[in-house]
mmCIF file of N, CA and C in Angstrom:
data_model
loop_
_atom_site.group_PDB
_atom_site.id
_atom_site.type_symbol
_atom_site.label_atom_id
_atom_site.label_comp_id
_atom_site.label_asym_id
_atom_site.label_seq_id
_atom_site.Cartn_x
_atom_site.Cartn_y
_atom_site.Cartn_z
ATOM 1 N N MET A 1257 -37.779 -116.263 -9.916
ATOM 2 C CA MET A 1257 -36.937 -115.346 -9.189
ATOM 3 C C MET A 1257 -37.823 -114.421 -8.359
ATOM 4 N N TYR A 1258 -37.428 -114.211 -7.116
ATOM 5 C CA TYR A 1258 -38.174 -113.336 -6.223
ATOM 6 C C TYR A 1258 -37.356 -112.082 -5.970
ATOM 7 N N ARG A 1259 -38.060 -110.954 -5.855
ATOM 8 C CA ARG A 1259 -37.402 -109.683 -5.625
ATOM 9 C C ARG A 1259 -37.994 -109.019 -4.410
ATOM 10 N N GLN A 1260 -37.122 -108.419 -3.603
ATOM 11 C CA GLN A 1260 -37.555 -107.622 -2.471
ATOM 12 C C GLN A 1260 -36.822 -106.287 -2.507
ATOM 13 N N ILE A 1261 -37.228 -105.404 -1.621
ATOM 14 C CA ILE A 1261 -36.578 -104.099 -1.485
ATOM 15 C C ILE A 1261 -36.118 -103.956 -0.038
ATOM 16 N N ALA A 1262 -35.100 -103.127 0.166
ATOM 17 C CA ALA A 1262 -34.583 -102.920 1.517
ATOM 18 C C ALA A 1262 -34.096 -101.491 1.671
ATOM 19 N N ALA A 1263 -34.111 -101.046 2.908
ATOM 20 C CA ALA A 1263 -33.509 -99.768 3.265
ATOM 21 C C ALA A 1263 -32.176 -100.057 3.935
ATOM 22 N N LEU A 1264 -31.171 -99.254 3.626
ATOM 23 C CA LEU A 1264 -29.894 -99.309 4.335
ATOM 24 C C LEU A 1264 -29.841 -98.042 5.192
ATOM 25 N N PRO A 1265 -30.322 -98.145 6.439
ATOM 26 C CA PRO A 1265 -30.445 -96.965 7.297
ATOM 27 C C PRO A 1265 -29.105 -96.553 7.907
ATOM 28 N N VAL A 1266 -28.696 -95.315 7.640
ATOM 29 C CA VAL A 1266 -27.451 -94.787 8.180
ATOM 30 C C VAL A 1266 -27.685 -93.400 8.767
ATOM 31 N N GLN A 1267 -26.718 -93.002 9.588
ATOM 32 C CA GLN A 1267 -26.805 -91.706 10.257
ATOM 33 C C GLN A 1267 -25.391 -91.329 10.691
ATOM 34 N N PHE A 1268 -25.099 -90.038 10.701
ATOM 35 C CA PHE A 1268 -23.818 -89.593 11.239
ATOM 36 C C PHE A 1268 -24.016 -89.198 12.690
ATOM 37 N N ALA A 1269 -23.183 -89.742 13.574
ATOM 38 C CA ALA A 1269 -23.221 -89.392 14.990
ATOM 39 C C ALA A 1269 -22.638 -87.987 15.169
ATOM 40 N N PRO A 1270 -22.863 -87.363 16.313
ATOM 41 C CA PRO A 1270 -22.322 -86.023 16.550
ATOM 42 C C PRO A 1270 -20.799 -85.934 16.357
ATOM 43 N N ASP A 1271 -20.080 -87.029 16.608
ATOM 44 C CA ASP A 1271 -18.628 -87.007 16.425
ATOM 45 C C ASP A 1271 -18.212 -87.225 14.969
ATOM 46 N N GLY A 1272 -19.186 -87.372 14.063
ATOM 47 C CA GLY A 1272 -18.909 -87.541 12.642
ATOM 48 C C GLY A 1272 -18.798 -88.979 12.193
ATOM 49 N N SER A 1273 -18.877 -89.927 13.118
ATOM 50 C CA SER A 1273 -18.770 -91.335 12.734
ATOM 51 C C SER A 1273 -20.073 -91.832 12.116
ATOM 52 N N LEU A 1274 -19.927 -92.754 11.193
ATOM 53 C CA LEU A 1274 -21.074 -93.337 10.509
ATOM 54 C C LEU A 1274 -21.709 -94.403 11.399
ATOM 55 N N GLN A 1275 -23.019 -94.343 11.557
ATOM 56 C CA GLN A 1275 -23.777 -95.319 12.329
ATOM 57 C C GLN A 1275 -24.762 -96.010 11.387
ATOM 58 N N LEU A 1276 -24.959 -97.297 11.568
ATOM 59 C CA LEU A 1276 -25.918 -98.065 10.778
ATOM 60 C C LEU A 1276 -26.948 -98.663 11.710
ATOM 61 N N TYR A 1277 -28.139 -98.916 11.182
ATOM 62 C CA TYR A 1277 -29.202 -99.572 11.932
ATOM 63 C C TYR A 1277 -29.462 -100.932 11.313
ATOM 64 N N LEU A 1278 -29.462 -101.955 12.140
ATOM 65 C CA LEU A 1278 -29.773 -103.314 11.717
ATOM 66 C C LEU A 1278 -30.981 -103.800 12.508
ATOM 67 N N VAL A 1279 -31.676 -104.788 11.958
ATOM 68 C CA VAL A 1279 -32.795 -105.423 12.651
ATOM 69 C C VAL A 1279 -32.593 -106.931 12.605
ATOM 70 N N THR A 1280 -33.246 -107.622 13.516
ATOM 71 C CA THR A 1280 -33.195 -109.079 13.461
ATOM 72 C C THR A 1280 -34.313 -109.579 12.554
ATOM 73 N N SER A 1281 -34.023 -110.672 11.860
ATOM 74 C CA SER A 1281 -35.067 -111.306 11.054
ATOM 75 C C SER A 1281 -36.036 -111.998 12.001
ATOM 76 N N ARG A 1282 -37.270 -112.147 11.564
ATOM 77 C CA ARG A 1282 -38.265 -112.790 12.426
ATOM 78 C C ARG A 1282 -38.029 -114.283 12.580
ATOM 79 N N GLY A 1283 -37.588 -114.924 11.521
ATOM 80 C CA GLY A 1283 -37.412 -116.366 11.575
ATOM 81 C C GLY A 1283 -36.183 -116.802 12.340
ATOM 82 N N SER A 1284 -35.006 -116.440 11.861
ATOM 83 C CA SER A 1284 -33.755 -116.944 12.432
ATOM 84 C C SER A 1284 -33.137 -116.022 13.476
ATOM 85 N N GLY A 1285 -33.588 -114.778 13.535
ATOM 86 C CA GLY A 1285 -33.013 -113.832 14.483
ATOM 87 C C GLY A 1285 -31.670 -113.275 14.045
ATOM 88 N N GLN A 1286 -31.301 -113.490 12.785
ATOM 89 C CA GLN A 1286 -30.041 -112.962 12.269
ATOM 90 C C GLN A 1286 -30.153 -111.462 12.027
ATOM 91 N N TRP A 1287 -29.021 -110.776 12.125
ATOM 92 C CA TRP A 1287 -29.007 -109.334 11.872
ATOM 93 C C TRP A 1287 -29.023 -109.076 10.369
ATOM 94 N N ILE A 1288 -29.985 -108.241 9.952
ATOM 95 C CA ILE A 1288 -30.184 -107.886 8.551
ATOM 96 C C ILE A 1288 -30.542 -106.401 8.495
ATOM 97 N N ILE A 1289 -30.890 -105.925 7.322
ATOM 98 C CA ILE A 1289 -31.426 -104.574 7.175
ATOM 99 C C ILE A 1289 -32.930 -104.697 6.929
ATOM 100 N N PRO A 1290 -33.695 -103.651 7.220
ATOM 101 C CA PRO A 1290 -35.148 -103.733 6.981
ATOM 102 C C PRO A 1290 -35.449 -104.009 5.509
ATOM 103 N N LYS A 1291 -36.234 -105.050 5.258
ATOM 104 C CA LYS A 1291 -36.548 -105.408 3.876
ATOM 105 C C LYS A 1291 -37.929 -106.035 3.801
ATOM 106 N N GLY A 1292 -38.458 -106.067 2.608
ATOM 107 C CA GLY A 1292 -39.760 -106.680 2.406
ATOM 108 C C GLY A 1292 -40.123 -106.704 0.939
ATOM 109 N N ASN A 1293 -41.348 -107.076 0.681
ATOM 110 C CA ASN A 1293 -41.835 -107.167 -0.687
ATOM 111 C C ASN A 1293 -42.227 -105.793 -1.217
ATOM 112 N N PRO A 1294 -42.184 -105.628 -2.536
ATOM 113 C CA PRO A 1294 -42.670 -104.366 -3.109
ATOM 114 C C PRO A 1294 -44.118 -104.116 -2.670
ATOM 115 N N ILE A 1295 -44.480 -102.857 -2.555
ATOM 116 C CA ILE A 1295 -45.824 -102.475 -2.132
ATOM 117 C C ILE A 1295 -46.518 -101.806 -3.316
ATOM 118 N N PRO A 1296 -47.634 -102.388 -3.784
ATOM 119 C CA PRO A 1296 -48.341 -101.792 -4.923
ATOM 120 C C PRO A 1296 -48.673 -100.326 -4.660
ATOM 121 N N GLY A 1297 -48.412 -99.495 -5.666
ATOM 122 C CA GLY A 1297 -48.714 -98.074 -5.559
ATOM 123 C C GLY A 1297 -47.567 -97.240 -5.014
ATOM 124 N N LEU A 1298 -46.508 -97.893 -4.505
ATOM 125 C CA LEU A 1298 -45.355 -97.152 -3.989
ATOM 126 C C LEU A 1298 -44.131 -97.432 -4.857
ATOM 127 N N ALA A 1299 -43.318 -96.396 -5.049
ATOM 128 C CA ALA A 1299 -42.027 -96.595 -5.703
ATOM 129 C C ALA A 1299 -41.162 -97.452 -4.779
ATOM 130 N N ALA A 1300 -40.155 -98.088 -5.332
ATOM 131 C CA ALA A 1300 -39.315 -99.002 -4.543
ATOM 132 C C ALA A 1300 -38.705 -98.308 -3.325
ATOM 133 N N HIS A 1301 -38.183 -97.102 -3.486
ATOM 134 C CA HIS A 1301 -37.569 -96.418 -2.345
ATOM 135 C C HIS A 1301 -38.608 -96.029 -1.292
ATOM 136 N N GLU A 1302 -39.831 -95.764 -1.718
ATOM 137 C CA GLU A 1302 -40.907 -95.462 -0.763
ATOM 138 C C GLU A 1302 -41.291 -96.720 0.020
ATOM 139 N N ALA A 1303 -41.300 -97.861 -0.653
ATOM 140 C CA ALA A 1303 -41.581 -99.125 0.031
ATOM 141 C C ALA A 1303 -40.460 -99.451 1.016
ATOM 142 N N ALA A 1304 -39.219 -99.136 0.654
ATOM 143 C CA ALA A 1304 -38.092 -99.352 1.566
ATOM 144 C C ALA A 1304 -38.260 -98.493 2.824
ATOM 145 N N ALA A 1305 -38.706 -97.257 2.646
ATOM 146 C CA ALA A 1305 -38.953 -96.377 3.798
ATOM 147 C C ALA A 1305 -40.039 -96.961 4.690
ATOM 148 N N GLN A 1306 -41.072 -97.516 4.092
ATOM 149 C CA GLN A 1306 -42.164 -98.125 4.849
ATOM 150 C C GLN A 1306 -41.667 -99.328 5.654
ATOM 151 N N GLU A 1307 -40.820 -100.150 5.043
ATOM 152 C CA GLU A 1307 -40.255 -101.312 5.749
ATOM 153 C C GLU A 1307 -39.407 -100.863 6.935
ATOM 154 N N ALA A 1308 -38.602 -99.826 6.752
ATOM 155 C CA ALA A 1308 -37.765 -99.324 7.849
ATOM 156 C C ALA A 1308 -38.616 -98.810 9.009
ATOM 157 N N LEU A 1309 -39.729 -98.179 8.689
ATOM 158 C CA LEU A 1309 -40.637 -97.692 9.729
ATOM 159 C C LEU A 1309 -41.297 -98.861 10.456
ATOM 160 N N GLU A 1310 -41.828 -99.827 9.713
ATOM 161 C CA GLU A 1310 -42.537 -100.956 10.322
ATOM 162 C C GLU A 1310 -41.618 -101.870 11.132
ATOM 163 N N GLU A 1311 -40.407 -102.126 10.624
ATOM 164 C CA GLU A 1311 -39.522 -103.097 11.256
ATOM 165 C C GLU A 1311 -38.615 -102.507 12.333
ATOM 166 N N ALA A 1312 -38.292 -101.197 12.221
ATOM 167 C CA ALA A 1312 -37.333 -100.606 13.156
ATOM 168 C C ALA A 1312 -37.761 -99.266 13.718
ATOM 169 N N GLY A 1313 -38.893 -98.724 13.247
ATOM 170 C CA GLY A 1313 -39.345 -97.424 13.727
ATOM 171 C C GLY A 1313 -38.513 -96.274 13.205
ATOM 172 N N LEU A 1314 -37.836 -96.463 12.077
ATOM 173 C CA LEU A 1314 -36.937 -95.447 11.548
ATOM 174 C C LEU A 1314 -37.655 -94.522 10.575
ATOM 175 N N VAL A 1315 -37.351 -93.231 10.704
ATOM 176 C CA VAL A 1315 -37.969 -92.202 9.871
ATOM 177 C C VAL A 1315 -36.867 -91.364 9.242
ATOM 178 N N GLY A 1316 -37.014 -91.076 7.963
ATOM 179 C CA GLY A 1316 -36.060 -90.226 7.253
ATOM 180 C C GLY A 1316 -36.159 -90.463 5.766
ATOM 181 N N PRO A 1317 -35.515 -89.592 4.990
ATOM 182 C CA PRO A 1317 -35.582 -89.728 3.529
ATOM 183 C C PRO A 1317 -34.803 -90.940 3.023
ATOM 184 N N VAL A 1318 -35.356 -91.568 2.002
ATOM 185 C CA VAL A 1318 -34.703 -92.683 1.327
ATOM 186 C C VAL A 1318 -34.410 -92.244 -0.100
ATOM 187 N N MET A 1319 -33.164 -92.423 -0.514
ATOM 188 C CA MET A 1319 -32.785 -92.029 -1.878
ATOM 189 C C MET A 1319 -33.469 -92.944 -2.890
ATOM 190 N N PRO A 1320 -33.902 -92.386 -4.021
ATOM 191 C CA PRO A 1320 -34.588 -93.204 -5.035
ATOM 192 C C PRO A 1320 -33.642 -93.997 -5.935
ATOM 193 N N VAL A 1321 -32.365 -94.063 -5.590
ATOM 194 C CA VAL A 1321 -31.382 -94.769 -6.404
ATOM 195 C C VAL A 1321 -30.908 -96.017 -5.664
ATOM 196 N N CYS A 1322 -31.043 -97.162 -6.305
ATOM 197 C CA CYS A 1322 -30.581 -98.428 -5.738
ATOM 198 C C CYS A 1322 -29.052 -98.424 -5.702
ATOM 199 N N VAL A 1323 -28.476 -98.722 -4.531
ATOM 200 C CA VAL A 1323 -27.016 -98.716 -4.392
ATOM 201 C C VAL A 1323 -26.419 -100.116 -4.505
ATOM 202 N N GLY A 1324 -27.242 -101.091 -4.725
ATOM 203 C CA GLY A 1324 -26.745 -102.443 -4.895
ATOM 204 C C GLY A 1324 -27.840 -103.466 -4.669
ATOM 205 N N THR A 1325 -27.543 -104.683 -5.040
ATOM 206 C CA THR A 1325 -28.466 -105.808 -4.883
ATOM 207 C C THR A 1325 -27.692 -106.958 -4.274
ATOM 208 N N PHE A 1326 -28.321 -107.642 -3.333
ATOM 209 C CA PHE A 1326 -27.698 -108.852 -2.802
ATOM 210 C C PHE A 1326 -28.693 -109.995 -2.925
ATOM 211 N N GLU A 1327 -28.164 -111.206 -2.901
ATOM 212 C CA GLU A 1327 -28.973 -112.408 -3.064
ATOM 213 C C GLU A 1327 -28.950 -113.220 -1.782
ATOM 214 N N PHE A 1328 -30.068 -113.842 -1.458
ATOM 215 C CA PHE A 1328 -30.104 -114.764 -0.336
ATOM 216 C C PHE A 1328 -31.093 -115.874 -0.643
ATOM 217 N N GLU A 1329 -30.943 -116.972 0.063
ATOM 218 C CA GLU A 1329 -31.863 -118.102 -0.074
ATOM 219 C C GLU A 1329 -32.975 -117.934 0.942
ATOM 220 N N ARG A 1330 -34.182 -117.977 0.501
ATOM 221 C CA ARG A 1330 -35.320 -117.852 1.412
ATOM 222 C C ARG A 1330 -35.404 -119.084 2.290
ATOM 223 N N THR A 1331 -35.734 -118.875 3.555
ATOM 224 C CA THR A 1331 -35.825 -120.017 4.466
ATOM 225 C C THR A 1331 -37.255 -120.322 4.857
ATOM 226 N N ARG A 1332 -38.157 -119.406 4.628
ATOM 227 C CA ARG A 1332 -39.558 -119.661 4.989
ATOM 228 C C ARG A 1332 -40.332 -119.923 3.706
ATOM 229 N N ARG A 1333 -41.267 -119.086 3.403
ATOM 230 C CA ARG A 1333 -42.055 -119.250 2.181
ATOM 231 C C ARG A 1333 -41.132 -119.231 0.964
ATOM 232 N N PHE A 1334 -41.396 -120.040 0.002
ATOM 233 C CA PHE A 1334 -40.593 -120.170 -1.217
ATOM 234 C C PHE A 1334 -39.173 -120.635 -0.914
ATOM 235 N N SER A 1335 -39.015 -121.455 0.103
ATOM 236 C CA SER A 1335 -37.711 -121.970 0.498
ATOM 237 C C SER A 1335 -37.016 -122.627 -0.688
ATOM 238 N N GLY A 1336 -35.723 -122.405 -0.773
ATOM 239 C CA GLY A 1336 -34.941 -123.004 -1.843
ATOM 240 C C GLY A 1336 -34.847 -122.159 -3.086
ATOM 241 N N HIS A 1337 -35.579 -121.071 -3.153
ATOM 242 C CA HIS A 1337 -35.523 -120.180 -4.306
ATOM 243 C C HIS A 1337 -34.713 -118.940 -3.957
ATOM 244 N N PRO A 1338 -33.830 -118.523 -4.845
ATOM 245 C CA PRO A 1338 -33.059 -117.316 -4.553
ATOM 246 C C PRO A 1338 -33.954 -116.080 -4.569
ATOM 247 N N CYS A 1339 -33.595 -115.124 -3.753
ATOM 248 C CA CYS A 1339 -34.306 -113.855 -3.706
ATOM 249 C C CYS A 1339 -33.272 -112.750 -3.886
ATOM 250 N N PHE A 1340 -33.576 -111.799 -4.728
ATOM 251 C CA PHE A 1340 -32.692 -110.669 -4.972
ATOM 252 C C PHE A 1340 -33.292 -109.443 -4.286
ATOM 253 N N VAL A 1341 -32.468 -108.753 -3.499
ATOM 254 C CA VAL A 1341 -32.931 -107.622 -2.706
ATOM 255 C C VAL A 1341 -32.244 -106.353 -3.198
ATOM 256 N N ASP A 1342 -33.030 -105.401 -3.684
ATOM 257 C CA ASP A 1342 -32.529 -104.103 -4.114
ATOM 258 C C ASP A 1342 -32.475 -103.185 -2.899
ATOM 259 N N VAL A 1343 -31.339 -102.519 -2.705
ATOM 260 C CA VAL A 1343 -31.091 -101.739 -1.489
ATOM 261 C C VAL A 1343 -31.059 -100.245 -1.791
ATOM 262 N N TYR A 1344 -31.788 -99.487 -0.967
ATOM 263 C CA TYR A 1344 -31.897 -98.038 -1.109
ATOM 264 C C TYR A 1344 -31.409 -97.379 0.183
ATOM 265 N N PRO A 1345 -30.470 -96.433 0.087
ATOM 266 C CA PRO A 1345 -29.936 -95.805 1.301
ATOM 267 C C PRO A 1345 -30.944 -94.862 1.952
ATOM 268 N N MET A 1346 -30.929 -94.881 3.276
ATOM 269 C CA MET A 1346 -31.852 -94.070 4.074
ATOM 270 C C MET A 1346 -31.042 -93.227 5.055
ATOM 271 N N HIS A 1347 -31.335 -91.937 5.112
ATOM 272 C CA HIS A 1347 -30.730 -91.064 6.121
ATOM 273 C C HIS A 1347 -31.698 -90.999 7.301
ATOM 274 N N VAL A 1348 -31.335 -91.647 8.389
ATOM 275 C CA VAL A 1348 -32.212 -91.718 9.554
ATOM 276 C C VAL A 1348 -32.216 -90.361 10.262
ATOM 277 N N GLU A 1349 -33.403 -89.814 10.410
ATOM 278 C CA GLU A 1349 -33.569 -88.559 11.147
ATOM 279 C C GLU A 1349 -33.980 -88.821 12.588
ATOM 280 N N ARG A 1350 -34.751 -89.894 12.775
ATOM 281 C CA ARG A 1350 -35.197 -90.224 14.129
ATOM 282 C C ARG A 1350 -35.754 -91.645 14.150
ATOM 283 N N GLN A 1351 -35.946 -92.134 15.387
ATOM 284 C CA GLN A 1351 -36.568 -93.437 15.593
ATOM 285 C C GLN A 1351 -37.772 -93.228 16.506
ATOM 286 N N VAL A 1352 -38.931 -93.704 16.071
ATOM 287 C CA VAL A 1352 -40.138 -93.567 16.880
ATOM 288 C C VAL A 1352 -40.132 -94.639 17.966
ATOM 289 N N ARG A 1353 -40.818 -94.368 19.050
ATOM 290 C CA ARG A 1353 -40.826 -95.305 20.183
ATOM 291 C C ARG A 1353 -41.665 -96.544 19.918
ATOM 292 N N LYS A 1354 -42.784 -96.375 19.227
ATOM 293 C CA LYS A 1354 -43.679 -97.503 18.953
ATOM 294 C C LYS A 1354 -43.759 -97.720 17.450
ATOM 295 N N PHE A 1355 -43.564 -98.988 17.052
ATOM 296 C CA PHE A 1355 -43.668 -99.336 15.636
ATOM 297 C C PHE A 1355 -44.234 -100.748 15.523
ATOM 298 N N ASN A 1356 -44.742 -101.067 14.358
ATOM 299 C CA ASN A 1356 -45.511 -102.296 14.137
ATOM 300 C C ASN A 1356 -44.839 -103.582 14.628
ATOM 301 N N GLU A 1357 -43.572 -103.767 14.340
ATOM 302 C CA GLU A 1357 -42.926 -105.053 14.606
ATOM 303 C C GLU A 1357 -41.963 -105.003 15.800
ATOM 304 N N GLN A 1358 -42.157 -104.066 16.715
ATOM 305 C CA GLN A 1358 -41.202 -103.919 17.818
ATOM 306 C C GLN A 1358 -41.169 -105.126 18.744
ATOM 307 N N ARG A 1359 -42.233 -105.897 18.812
ATOM 308 C CA ARG A 1359 -42.228 -107.099 19.661
ATOM 309 C C ARG A 1359 -41.655 -108.318 18.928
ATOM 310 N N GLN A 1360 -41.438 -108.184 17.616
ATOM 311 C CA GLN A 1360 -40.940 -109.304 16.812
ATOM 312 C C GLN A 1360 -39.468 -109.170 16.446
ATOM 313 N N ARG A 1361 -38.905 -107.986 16.634
ATOM 314 C CA ARG A 1361 -37.533 -107.723 16.188
ATOM 315 C C ARG A 1361 -36.765 -106.917 17.227
ATOM 316 N N ARG A 1362 -35.453 -107.002 17.121
ATOM 317 C CA ARG A 1362 -34.577 -106.120 17.884
ATOM 318 C C ARG A 1362 -33.912 -105.172 16.890
ATOM 319 N N VAL A 1363 -33.554 -104.000 17.356
ATOM 320 C CA VAL A 1363 -32.895 -102.997 16.516
ATOM 321 C C VAL A 1363 -31.539 -102.689 17.130
ATOM 322 N N LEU A 1364 -30.533 -102.610 16.292
ATOM 323 C CA LEU A 1364 -29.179 -102.311 16.735
ATOM 324 C C LEU A 1364 -28.648 -101.119 15.959
ATOM 325 N N ARG A 1365 -28.211 -100.096 16.693
ATOM 326 C CA ARG A 1365 -27.499 -98.964 16.084
ATOM 327 C C ARG A 1365 -26.028 -99.194 16.382
ATOM 328 N N CYS A 1366 -25.197 -99.216 15.331
ATOM 329 C CA CYS A 1366 -23.793 -99.576 15.535
ATOM 330 C C CYS A 1366 -22.901 -98.926 14.486
ATOM 331 N N ASP A 1367 -21.589 -99.021 14.717
ATOM 332 C CA ASP A 1367 -20.642 -98.524 13.722
ATOM 333 C C ASP A 1367 -20.463 -99.573 12.621
ATOM 334 N N LEU A 1368 -19.740 -99.204 11.591
ATOM 335 C CA LEU A 1368 -19.573 -100.072 10.428
ATOM 336 C C LEU A 1368 -18.903 -101.393 10.803
ATOM 337 N N GLU A 1369 -17.849 -101.331 11.606
ATOM 338 C CA GLU A 1369 -17.135 -102.565 11.963
ATOM 339 C C GLU A 1369 -18.035 -103.533 12.734
ATOM 340 N N THR A 1370 -18.840 -103.013 13.643
ATOM 341 C CA THR A 1370 -19.758 -103.880 14.387
ATOM 342 C C THR A 1370 -20.789 -104.489 13.451
ATOM 343 N N ALA A 1371 -21.330 -103.662 12.555
ATOM 344 C CA ALA A 1371 -22.319 -104.174 11.593
ATOM 345 C C ALA A 1371 -21.729 -105.325 10.790
ATOM 346 N N LEU A 1372 -20.504 -105.157 10.327
ATOM 347 C CA LEU A 1372 -19.876 -106.199 9.511
ATOM 348 C C LEU A 1372 -19.605 -107.462 10.325
ATOM 349 N N SER A 1373 -19.414 -107.326 11.627
ATOM 350 C CA SER A 1373 -19.137 -108.501 12.446
ATOM 351 C C SER A 1373 -20.400 -109.267 12.830
ATOM 352 N N VAL A 1374 -21.573 -108.618 12.810
ATOM 353 C CA VAL A 1374 -22.798 -109.316 13.232
ATOM 354 C C VAL A 1374 -23.675 -109.776 12.061
ATOM 355 N N VAL A 1375 -23.549 -109.163 10.899
ATOM 356 C CA VAL A 1375 -24.337 -109.580 9.730
ATOM 357 C C VAL A 1375 -23.757 -110.885 9.206
ATOM 358 N N SER A 1376 -24.563 -111.930 9.140
ATOM 359 C CA SER A 1376 -24.043 -113.237 8.736
ATOM 360 C C SER A 1376 -24.104 -113.476 7.223
ATOM 361 N N SER A 1377 -24.899 -112.710 6.507
ATOM 362 C CA SER A 1377 -24.984 -112.860 5.051
ATOM 363 C C SER A 1377 -23.781 -112.176 4.405
ATOM 364 N N LYS A 1378 -22.925 -112.957 3.763
ATOM 365 C CA LYS A 1378 -21.733 -112.397 3.126
ATOM 366 C C LYS A 1378 -22.074 -111.396 2.024
ATOM 367 N N PRO A 1379 -23.058 -111.682 1.153
ATOM 368 C CA PRO A 1379 -23.402 -110.686 0.129
ATOM 369 C C PRO A 1379 -23.927 -109.375 0.733
ATOM 370 N N LEU A 1380 -24.725 -109.458 1.793
ATOM 371 C CA LEU A 1380 -25.209 -108.247 2.444
ATOM 372 C C LEU A 1380 -24.056 -107.510 3.113
ATOM 373 N N ALA A 1381 -23.177 -108.233 3.780
ATOM 374 C CA ALA A 1381 -22.028 -107.597 4.429
ATOM 375 C C ALA A 1381 -21.152 -106.879 3.410
ATOM 376 N N ALA A 1382 -20.943 -107.479 2.253
ATOM 377 C CA ALA A 1382 -20.121 -106.841 1.211
ATOM 378 C C ALA A 1382 -20.768 -105.544 0.732
ATOM 379 N N LEU A 1383 -22.075 -105.557 0.553
ATOM 380 C CA LEU A 1383 -22.781 -104.347 0.125
ATOM 381 C C LEU A 1383 -22.688 -103.269 1.207
ATOM 382 N N ILE A 1384 -22.905 -103.648 2.461
ATOM 383 C CA ILE A 1384 -22.816 -102.692 3.566
ATOM 384 C C ILE A 1384 -21.408 -102.114 3.653
ATOM 385 N N GLU A 1385 -20.409 -102.959 3.534
ATOM 386 C CA GLU A 1385 -19.030 -102.481 3.631
ATOM 387 C C GLU A 1385 -18.709 -101.489 2.519
ATOM 388 N N ARG A 1386 -19.050 -101.843 1.299
ATOM 389 C CA ARG A 1386 -18.776 -100.971 0.153
ATOM 390 C C ARG A 1386 -19.452 -99.621 0.332
ATOM 391 N N TYR A 1387 -20.734 -99.650 0.670
ATOM 392 C CA TYR A 1387 -21.464 -98.392 0.817
ATOM 393 C C TYR A 1387 -20.996 -97.612 2.051
ATOM 394 N N GLY A 1388 -20.795 -98.312 3.153
ATOM 395 C CA GLY A 1388 -20.371 -97.650 4.381
ATOM 396 C C GLY A 1388 -19.027 -96.978 4.246
ATOM 397 N N ARG A 1389 -18.086 -97.636 3.607
ATOM 398 C CA ARG A 1389 -16.753 -97.045 3.426
ATOM 399 C C ARG A 1389 -16.823 -95.846 2.483
ATOM 400 N N GLN A 1390 -17.622 -95.966 1.432
ATOM 401 C CA GLN A 1390 -17.767 -94.846 0.498
ATOM 402 C C GLN A 1390 -18.408 -93.653 1.206
ATOM 403 N N CYS A 1391 -19.459 -93.912 1.929
ATOM 404 C CA CYS A 1391 -20.186 -92.855 2.625
ATOM 405 C C CYS A 1391 -19.331 -92.247 3.736
ATOM 406 N N GLY A 1392 -18.654 -93.092 4.501
ATOM 407 C CA GLY A 1392 -17.836 -92.608 5.606
ATOM 408 C C GLY A 1392 -16.605 -91.878 5.146
ATOM 409 N N SER A 1393 -15.999 -92.316 4.046
ATOM 410 C CA SER A 1393 -14.771 -91.687 3.583
ATOM 411 C C SER A 1393 -15.031 -90.317 2.967
ATOM 412 N N THR A 1394 -16.213 -90.129 2.420
ATOM 413 C CA THR A 1394 -16.522 -88.835 1.824
ATOM 414 C C THR A 1394 -17.327 -87.954 2.774
ATOM 415 N N ARG A 1395 -17.757 -88.557 3.905
ATOM 416 C CA ARG A 1395 -18.588 -87.858 4.910
ATOM 417 C C ARG A 1395 -19.819 -87.251 4.226
ATOM 418 N N ARG A 1396 -20.317 -88.008 3.263
ATOM 419 C CA ARG A 1396 -21.441 -87.546 2.466
ATOM 420 C C ARG A 1396 -22.749 -87.956 3.115
ATOM 421 N N ALA A 1397 -23.515 -87.001 3.517
ATOM 422 C CA ALA A 1397 -24.824 -87.293 4.089
ATOM 423 C C ALA A 1397 -25.767 -87.766 2.985
ATOM 424 N N ILE A 1398 -26.700 -88.580 3.352
ATOM 425 C CA ILE A 1398 -27.647 -89.124 2.402
ATOM 426 C C ILE A 1398 -28.903 -88.294 2.458
ATOM 427 N N ARG A 1399 -29.200 -87.630 1.413
ATOM 428 C CA ARG A 1399 -30.377 -86.763 1.366
ATOM 429 C C ARG A 1399 -30.951 -86.799 -0.042
ATOM 430 N N HIS A 1400 -32.194 -86.366 -0.146
ATOM 431 C CA HIS A 1400 -32.825 -86.259 -1.476
ATOM 432 C C HIS A 1400 -32.144 -85.171 -2.265
#
C-alpha cells in the first residue's frame, strides 16, 4: 500500500463565495489537488503545504488535521497498486508568481461546482464536495 499527502487549497472570495485551487497532474493532465509523497522531517500537513507551494505556488496555513482520504490507482511508478492520499485543508493567503513546477502544471482557481465538474476522480470529487459544502455552509475560514 502506498500513501501520499495532499493539500486541499481553499479561499473565500471578497463576495464570500468559496474558491478552490486545482492543479493538473504531470502525467495525464487531469485536474487534481496538490499532492505528493511524505517528506522526511516534516509533519504530514507541513509536507502538504510544501506540495501546494511547489505545484501551484500557493502559500498559507495548512490545518494539521486530515479531513479525509481518497484512493486512486497509480498510473506511473508502481502502476496497478492502490495509493491512499490523506488530505489536509489549506487556507490560501496568496499565490507566488514563480514556483518549481509552473512549467509542468496549470493552476485553476474556481468555485465548488466548477471543481466538481472538472475533477475526474470520483473519490476525490466526493471528498472535495463534502468538505466544500461543509466549509461553505458554515462560512468557516480555515486557520490554525
